Coordinates of C-alpha atoms in Angstrom, one line a residue:
Y1 CA 183.7 35.1 62.1
G2 CA 181.8 31.8 62.1
E3 CA 178.8 31.4 59.9
T4 CA 177.0 29.3 62.5
E5 CA 177.3 32.0 65.1
F6 CA 176.1 34.6 62.7
K7 CA 173.0 32.6 61.8
K8 CA 172.3 32.2 65.5
I9 CA 172.5 35.9 66.2
S10 CA 170.5 36.7 63.0
K11 CA 167.7 34.3 64.2
E12 CA 167.6 35.8 67.7
Y13 CA 167.5 39.3 66.2
S14 CA 164.7 38.5 63.8
E15 CA 162.6 37.1 66.7
F16 CA 163.4 40.2 68.8
I17 CA 162.1 42.7 66.2
Q18 CA 158.9 40.9 65.3
P19 CA 156.7 43.1 67.6
L20 CA 158.1 46.2 65.8
N21 CA 156.3 45.2 62.6
F22 CA 159.1 46.1 60.1
Q23 CA 158.2 45.2 56.6
S24 CA 161.7 43.7 56.1
A25 CA 165.0 43.3 57.9
I26 CA 168.5 42.7 56.4
T27 CA 171.2 41.2 58.6
I28 CA 174.9 41.8 57.6
P29 CA 177.9 40.3 59.5
V30 CA 180.4 43.1 60.2
S31 CA 183.5 43.9 62.2
A32 CA 183.3 47.6 62.9
L33 CA 186.7 47.4 64.6
N34 CA 188.4 46.0 61.5
G35 CA 186.1 47.6 58.9
E36 CA 185.0 44.2 57.5
N37 CA 181.8 44.2 55.3
L38 CA 181.4 47.9 55.8
V39 CA 183.0 49.3 52.6
T40 CA 185.0 46.2 51.4
R41 CA 184.2 42.6 51.7
S42 CA 185.6 40.5 54.5
E43 CA 188.1 37.8 53.7
N44 CA 187.5 36.3 57.1
M45 CA 183.8 35.9 56.3
S46 CA 184.0 34.6 52.7
W47 CA 180.9 32.5 53.3
Y48 CA 178.8 35.7 53.3
K49 CA 177.6 36.6 49.8
G50 CA 175.3 39.5 50.6
P51 CA 175.9 43.2 50.3
T52 CA 178.3 45.3 52.4
I53 CA 176.8 48.2 54.4
I54 CA 177.8 50.8 51.7
E55 CA 176.4 48.6 48.9
L56 CA 173.1 48.2 50.8
L57 CA 172.8 52.0 51.5
D58 CA 173.7 52.8 47.9
N59 CA 171.1 50.5 46.4
I60 CA 168.2 50.1 48.9
E61 CA 164.8 51.4 47.8
V62 CA 163.2 53.5 50.5
Q63 CA 159.4 53.2 50.4
A64 CA 157.7 56.6 50.2
E65 CA 155.2 57.4 52.8
R66 CA 151.7 56.4 51.7
K67 CA 149.5 59.5 51.8
S68 CA 145.8 60.0 51.4
D69 CA 144.6 60.8 48.0
Q70 CA 142.3 63.4 49.5
F71 CA 143.3 67.1 49.9
R72 CA 144.7 68.1 53.2
M73 CA 146.4 71.3 54.1
P74 CA 147.2 72.6 57.6
V75 CA 146.8 76.4 57.8
Q76 CA 150.2 78.0 58.5
W77 CA 149.2 81.6 58.0
V78 CA 146.0 83.7 57.6
N79 CA 146.7 86.6 55.2
R80 CA 144.8 89.8 55.9
P81 CA 146.8 92.6 54.2
N82 CA 143.7 94.5 53.2
S83 CA 139.9 94.1 53.2
D84 CA 139.9 92.8 49.6
F85 CA 142.2 89.8 50.1
R86 CA 141.9 87.1 52.8
G87 CA 143.9 84.0 52.0
F88 CA 144.9 80.8 53.9
S89 CA 148.5 79.8 53.4
G90 CA 150.2 76.4 53.9
I91 CA 151.8 73.3 52.3
I92 CA 149.6 70.7 50.8
E93 CA 150.2 67.5 52.7
S94 CA 148.3 65.2 50.5
G95 CA 146.1 65.1 47.4
S96 CA 145.4 68.0 45.1
I97 CA 143.0 70.9 44.8
S98 CA 141.5 72.9 41.9
V99 CA 139.7 76.2 41.6
G100 CA 136.0 75.6 42.2
D101 CA 136.6 72.6 44.5
A102 CA 134.6 72.3 47.7
I103 CA 136.6 72.3 50.9
K104 CA 135.8 72.3 54.6
V105 CA 137.6 73.6 57.6
V106 CA 138.5 71.1 60.4
P107 CA 137.5 71.0 63.2
S108 CA 134.7 73.6 62.6
N109 CA 133.4 71.8 59.4
E110 CA 132.5 75.0 57.7
V111 CA 132.3 74.5 53.9
A112 CA 133.3 76.8 51.1
L113 CA 134.6 76.8 47.5
I114 CA 138.1 77.5 46.3
K115 CA 138.1 80.9 44.6
E116 CA 141.8 81.3 43.9
I117 CA 145.0 79.3 44.2
V118 CA 148.0 81.7 44.6
A119 CA 151.6 80.5 44.3
L120 CA 154.9 82.3 44.3
N121 CA 154.8 82.8 40.5
G122 CA 151.1 83.7 40.2
N123 CA 147.7 82.1 40.2
L124 CA 147.2 78.4 39.4
D125 CA 144.2 76.4 38.2
C126 CA 145.2 73.5 40.4
A127 CA 148.0 72.4 42.8
Q128 CA 149.1 69.2 44.5
S129 CA 151.2 67.9 47.3
P130 CA 153.8 69.2 48.4
S131 CA 153.1 72.6 46.9
A132 CA 153.2 75.8 49.1
I133 CA 150.1 77.8 48.2
T134 CA 147.6 80.4 49.4
V135 CA 144.0 79.9 48.7
T136 CA 141.1 82.3 48.8
L137 CA 137.5 81.2 49.3
D138 CA 134.1 82.2 47.9
K139 CA 132.8 83.3 51.2
E140 CA 134.1 84.4 54.6
I141 CA 134.7 81.5 57.0
D142 CA 136.5 81.3 60.3
A143 CA 139.9 79.4 60.1
S144 CA 143.1 80.1 62.0
R145 CA 146.7 78.7 62.2
G146 CA 146.6 75.0 63.0
D147 CA 143.2 74.3 61.4
W148 CA 143.1 72.1 58.3
L149 CA 141.6 72.7 54.9
V150 CA 140.4 69.4 53.6
A151 CA 138.3 68.0 50.8
E152 CA 134.6 68.3 51.6
T153 CA 134.2 64.5 51.6
A154 CA 137.3 63.9 53.9
N155 CA 136.8 62.9 57.5
P156 CA 140.2 63.2 59.3
N157 CA 140.5 62.3 63.0
V158 CA 139.4 65.0 65.4
A159 CA 139.7 64.4 69.1
D160 CA 141.0 65.9 72.3
Q161 CA 142.2 62.6 73.8
F162 CA 144.5 60.0 72.1
E163 CA 147.1 57.3 72.8
A164 CA 150.7 57.8 71.8
D165 CA 154.2 56.4 71.8
I166 CA 156.6 58.9 73.3
V167 CA 160.3 59.2 74.1
W168 CA 161.1 61.5 77.1
M169 CA 163.9 64.0 76.3
S170 CA 164.3 66.0 79.4
R171 CA 166.4 65.5 82.6
D172 CA 163.4 66.7 84.5
K173 CA 161.0 63.9 85.2
G174 CA 157.6 63.7 83.5
F175 CA 154.4 62.9 85.3
S176 CA 150.8 62.5 84.4
G177 CA 148.7 65.6 85.2
R178 CA 151.4 68.1 84.4
R179 CA 150.5 70.6 81.6
Y180 CA 152.7 71.2 78.5
W181 CA 152.4 72.9 75.2
L182 CA 151.7 70.3 72.4
K183 CA 152.9 71.2 69.0
I184 CA 151.6 69.2 66.0
G185 CA 152.2 70.5 62.5
T186 CA 151.3 74.2 62.6
L187 CA 149.1 73.9 65.7
Q188 CA 150.1 74.6 69.3
V189 CA 147.7 73.8 72.1
S190 CA 147.8 73.2 75.9
A191 CA 147.9 69.5 76.8
Q192 CA 148.6 67.1 79.6
I193 CA 149.6 63.4 79.9
T194 CA 146.6 61.9 81.6
N195 CA 148.0 58.4 82.1
I196 CA 151.3 56.7 81.7
K197 CA 150.0 53.3 80.6
H198 CA 153.4 51.6 80.7
G199 CA 157.0 52.0 79.9
V200 CA 159.0 50.1 77.3
N201 CA 162.2 48.3 78.1
I202 CA 164.4 49.0 75.1
E203 CA 166.6 45.9 75.9
N204 CA 163.7 43.4 75.5
L205 CA 160.7 45.5 74.5
E206 CA 158.8 44.3 77.6
K207 CA 156.2 46.5 79.2
T208 CA 157.2 48.0 82.5
A209 CA 155.0 49.6 85.2
T210 CA 155.9 53.3 85.9
D211 CA 154.4 56.5 87.2
S212 CA 157.1 58.8 85.9
L213 CA 159.3 59.4 82.8
G214 CA 163.0 59.8 82.9
L215 CA 165.6 60.9 80.3
N216 CA 165.4 58.6 77.2
D217 CA 162.5 56.6 78.6
L218 CA 160.1 55.1 76.1
A219 CA 156.4 54.8 77.1
V220 CA 152.8 54.5 75.9
V221 CA 150.7 57.3 77.3
T222 CA 147.3 58.9 76.9
V223 CA 147.3 62.7 76.1
K224 CA 144.5 65.2 76.5
T225 CA 144.4 68.6 74.7
D226 CA 142.4 71.6 75.9
R227 CA 140.4 71.4 72.7
K228 CA 139.6 69.0 69.8
I229 CA 142.4 69.0 67.2
P230 CA 142.7 67.3 63.8
F231 CA 145.4 64.7 63.3
E232 CA 146.3 61.5 61.5
N233 CA 147.7 58.3 63.0
Y234 CA 151.4 58.3 62.7
T235 CA 151.4 55.1 60.5
A236 CA 149.2 57.0 58.0
S237 CA 151.1 60.3 58.1
R238 CA 154.4 61.0 59.8
R239 CA 154.0 64.8 59.5
L240 CA 150.4 64.9 60.7
G241 CA 150.8 62.2 63.4
A242 CA 153.9 63.4 65.1
F243 CA 154.1 65.9 67.9
I244 CA 156.4 67.4 70.6
L245 CA 155.7 68.4 74.1
I246 CA 157.2 71.7 75.3
D247 CA 157.7 72.8 78.9
R248 CA 155.4 75.8 79.7
T249 CA 158.0 77.6 81.9
D250 CA 161.3 77.4 80.0
Y251 CA 160.0 76.3 76.5
Q252 CA 162.3 73.4 76.3
T253 CA 161.2 70.4 74.2
V254 CA 160.7 67.6 76.8
S255 CA 159.2 64.8 74.6
A256 CA 158.5 63.6 71.1
G257 CA 155.5 61.4 70.3
M258 CA 153.7 59.5 67.6
I259 CA 149.9 59.3 67.8
K260 CA 148.5 55.8 67.7
H261 CA 144.7 56.4 67.8
A262 CA 142.0 58.6 69.4
L263 CA 140.5 57.3 72.6
R264 CA 136.9 56.1 72.2
R265 CA 135.6 58.3 75.1
A266 CA 137.0 61.4 73.3
S267 CA 134.1 61.2 70.8
N268 CA 131.5 59.8 73.2
V269 CA 131.7 62.6 75.7
I270 CA 129.7 65.6 74.7
E271 CA 129.5 68.7 77.0
Q272 CA 126.0 69.6 78.0
K273 CA 124.8 73.2 78.0
H274 CA 122.5 74.4 80.8
D275 CA 120.3 77.5 81.0
I276 CA 121.5 78.5 84.5
D277 CA 125.2 79.5 84.1
K278 CA 127.9 80.9 86.3
N279 CA 126.8 84.5 85.8
A280 CA 123.3 83.7 86.9
R281 CA 124.5 82.0 90.1
R282 CA 126.7 85.0 90.8
A283 CA 123.7 87.3 90.3
L284 CA 121.7 85.2 92.7
N285 CA 124.5 85.3 95.4
Q286 CA 125.1 89.0 94.8
H287 CA 128.9 88.5 94.6
T288 CA 131.5 87.2 92.2
S289 CA 133.1 83.8 92.5
K290 CA 136.8 83.2 92.7
V291 CA 139.4 80.8 94.2
V292 CA 141.9 82.1 96.8
W293 CA 144.7 79.6 96.4
L294 CA 146.8 79.7 99.6
T295 CA 150.2 78.1 99.1
G296 CA 153.2 77.8 101.5
L297 CA 155.1 75.4 103.7
S298 CA 153.5 73.1 106.2
G299 CA 153.0 75.2 109.3
S300 CA 153.0 78.5 107.5
G301 CA 149.5 79.3 108.6
K302 CA 147.4 78.5 105.5
S303 CA 144.7 76.7 107.4
T304 CA 144.5 79.4 110.1
I305 CA 144.2 82.1 107.4
A306 CA 141.6 80.0 105.5
N307 CA 139.4 79.6 108.5
S308 CA 139.6 83.3 109.5
L309 CA 138.9 84.4 106.0
E310 CA 135.8 82.2 105.7
M311 CA 134.5 83.6 109.0
E312 CA 135.0 87.2 107.6
L313 CA 133.2 86.3 104.4
Y314 CA 130.4 84.6 106.3
A315 CA 129.9 87.7 108.3
R316 CA 129.7 89.7 105.1
G317 CA 127.0 87.4 103.7
V318 CA 129.4 85.9 101.1
R319 CA 129.0 82.3 100.2
S320 CA 132.3 80.4 100.4
Y321 CA 133.9 77.0 101.0
I322 CA 137.3 75.8 102.2
L323 CA 139.2 73.0 100.5
D324 CA 141.8 72.1 103.1
G325 CA 144.7 69.9 102.0
D326 CA 144.4 67.5 105.0
N327 CA 140.6 67.2 104.8
I328 CA 140.7 66.5 101.0
R329 CA 143.2 63.7 101.6
G330 CA 140.8 62.1 104.0
G331 CA 138.2 61.7 101.2
L332 CA 138.5 62.6 97.6
N333 CA 142.3 62.1 97.5
N334 CA 142.7 59.3 100.1
D335 CA 144.3 57.2 97.4
L336 CA 147.2 59.6 97.0
G337 CA 150.5 59.6 98.8
F338 CA 153.2 62.3 98.8
T339 CA 155.4 61.3 95.9
E340 CA 155.9 64.0 93.3
A341 CA 153.5 62.3 91.0
D342 CA 150.8 62.1 93.8
R343 CA 151.3 65.7 94.6
I344 CA 150.7 66.7 91.0
E345 CA 147.5 64.7 90.9
N346 CA 146.4 66.1 94.3
V347 CA 146.7 69.7 92.9
R348 CA 144.9 68.7 89.7
R349 CA 141.9 67.3 91.4
V350 CA 141.6 70.2 93.8
A351 CA 141.8 72.6 90.9
E352 CA 139.0 70.8 89.1
V353 CA 136.8 70.7 92.2
S354 CA 137.5 74.4 92.8
K355 CA 136.5 75.2 89.2
L356 CA 133.1 73.5 89.8
M357 CA 132.6 75.5 93.0
V358 CA 133.5 78.8 91.2
D359 CA 131.0 77.8 88.5
A360 CA 128.5 77.3 91.3
G361 CA 129.1 81.0 92.4
L362 CA 131.2 80.4 95.5
I363 CA 134.4 82.0 96.8
V364 CA 136.6 78.9 97.2
I365 CA 139.6 79.0 99.6
T366 CA 142.2 76.3 99.2
A367 CA 144.9 75.6 101.8
L368 CA 147.4 73.4 100.0
I369 CA 151.2 73.3 100.1
S370 CA 151.2 72.9 96.3
P371 CA 155.0 73.1 96.2
F372 CA 155.6 73.0 92.4
K373 CA 155.3 76.1 90.1
N374 CA 154.1 73.9 87.2
E375 CA 151.2 72.6 89.1
R376 CA 150.2 76.0 90.5
Q377 CA 150.2 77.2 86.9
L378 CA 148.2 74.1 85.9
A379 CA 145.6 75.1 88.5
R380 CA 145.5 78.7 87.3
D381 CA 145.0 77.6 83.7
V382 CA 141.8 75.8 84.7
F383 CA 140.1 79.1 85.4
E384 CA 139.1 82.2 83.4
E385 CA 141.1 85.3 83.6
G386 CA 140.9 86.9 87.1
E387 CA 139.2 84.0 88.8
F388 CA 142.4 82.5 90.3
L389 CA 144.2 84.4 93.1
E390 CA 147.5 82.9 94.2
V391 CA 148.3 83.9 97.7
F392 CA 151.8 83.0 98.9
V393 CA 151.9 82.5 102.7
D394 CA 155.5 83.5 103.1
T395 CA 156.8 81.9 106.2
P396 CA 160.5 81.0 106.5
L397 CA 161.3 77.3 107.0
Q398 CA 162.8 77.8 110.4
V399 CA 159.7 79.6 111.6
A400 CA 157.3 77.0 110.2
E401 CA 159.5 74.2 111.7
K402 CA 159.6 76.0 115.1
R403 CA 155.8 76.0 115.1
D404 CA 155.5 72.3 114.0
V405 CA 151.9 72.1 115.3
K406 CA 151.4 68.7 113.9
G407 CA 154.9 67.3 114.7
L408 CA 155.6 66.6 111.1
Y409 CA 158.9 68.3 110.8
K410 CA 160.3 66.3 113.7
K411 CA 159.2 63.1 112.0
A412 CA 160.6 64.2 108.7
R413 CA 164.0 65.0 110.4
R414 CA 164.0 61.5 111.8
G415 CA 163.4 60.1 108.3
E416 CA 159.9 58.9 109.2
I417 CA 158.2 61.0 106.5
P418 CA 159.9 60.8 103.1
N419 CA 159.3 63.5 100.5
F420 CA 158.3 66.0 103.1
T421 CA 158.2 69.5 101.6
G422 CA 161.1 71.6 102.9
I423 CA 163.1 68.6 104.1
G424 CA 163.1 65.8 101.6
S425 CA 161.2 67.5 98.8
P426 CA 161.6 71.1 97.5
Y427 CA 159.2 74.0 97.7
E428 CA 159.3 76.2 94.7
T429 CA 158.6 79.8 95.8
P430 CA 156.0 81.7 93.7
E431 CA 157.6 84.3 91.5
N432 CA 154.6 86.5 90.8
P433 CA 151.8 85.7 93.3
N434 CA 148.7 87.9 93.3
L435 CA 149.5 88.5 97.0
R436 CA 152.4 87.8 99.3
L437 CA 151.6 87.6 103.0
N438 CA 154.7 88.1 105.2
T439 CA 153.5 86.3 108.3
S440 CA 156.6 87.3 110.3
K441 CA 155.6 90.9 110.0
M442 CA 151.8 90.9 109.7
T443 CA 149.0 90.0 112.1
L444 CA 146.3 87.6 111.2
Q445 CA 143.8 90.4 110.9
Q446 CA 146.1 92.4 108.6
E447 CA 146.4 89.3 106.4
I448 CA 142.7 88.8 106.1
E449 CA 142.2 92.5 105.3
E450 CA 144.8 92.2 102.4
I451 CA 142.9 89.2 101.0
I452 CA 139.5 90.9 101.3
K453 CA 141.1 93.9 99.5
L454 CA 142.4 91.5 96.8
L455 CA 138.9 89.9 96.3
D456 CA 137.5 93.4 95.8
L457 CA 134.1 92.4 97.1
D458 CA 132.7 95.9 97.1
G459 CA 133.6 96.4 93.5
T460 CA 132.5 93.0 92.3
H461 CA 129.0 93.6 93.5
Q462 CA 128.7 95.5 90.3
Y463 CA 129.6 92.4 88.2

């Protein structure tokens, strides 16, 4: 109850919160146990003349969010009940709009004039934040859910990479490279954490080095979306700068975040278009291009199948290339270990290289354990429909361990190889692979014939 002790704590707390950039902070001495200075004043702290907690909450003025004066409305719904009416519905987040005003769609930047403003009780001449309205335009433009209608002179942030503060809300760990659904306002897009810059120790606000995110962890990360999206910095707009990340398999919310700023490289990198494209290369090769993604335990026979498959393709005049897990780790991925985070990055890199080779017109054969469902789905998502063929080399653990060609299982059993799939790290069995090869019942020749059938080489000559 001493005033000196209170002032000491207050001073320490004021110094602690300085990095959080609060506009003001009020310190009240309380005893929660005895209810002192909560509702009624404390007789034991008569030296304190400030408000109680209840008095403060009853009288404090909460500063309203400062919003842009310019019109902004994320599209929530596109109305197409008949050919005569096509409206865009949403809630005005900032500013106002009138019939005849010029607006543009972000991110396409198409411009049009407001023809009508329709509200629940009829047409309006003008509307302002936070009205729920439907607008029609003077011409047909392309806009869909998640796009923004903004004042023609407005220039909101548009990028596919940004830095954000996040809190992790899942018991399953988060890693860079893993794909999630990102929901911001009315928009939902595919996204991934590309880098965990650092964690934040909630006890002292110090930066901590980490390569994964656990339940309730705070961190600063960089996020990449699969296309450019409009947004505001969280400090400028809480609604337009806040997002959540959703697991793609069970649709659970795993994280909440606040956008800080776009990354500079997001606006400096511009995709180049070339005259010779994937279809032209396929025509030159006289066959389609796909990736055969062989997944299974170590010792399941992936490399043997990959080698035999390429020999068969070579004999048929089909241009192909093998990306074997061990060979890749000797070069491109020689900086990666076998932690869960490293395995995720390993799959991501191989998927991106495979995509380039498919674009070059080749049949790509990968031989990777790729033990996690999320990462195999991540790899599939890189490709166009029908280009990714997941082949599960289904070999029981006891059979693969009995083979143990490389002696890895013995080392893992002795504890010499941590995180070894099947022993110290799980293998998540594919639920719906394009092809399952039961190696305990099939010969190698039968397995190759099944993959050739899956590739449909004869049919795809008519690409």
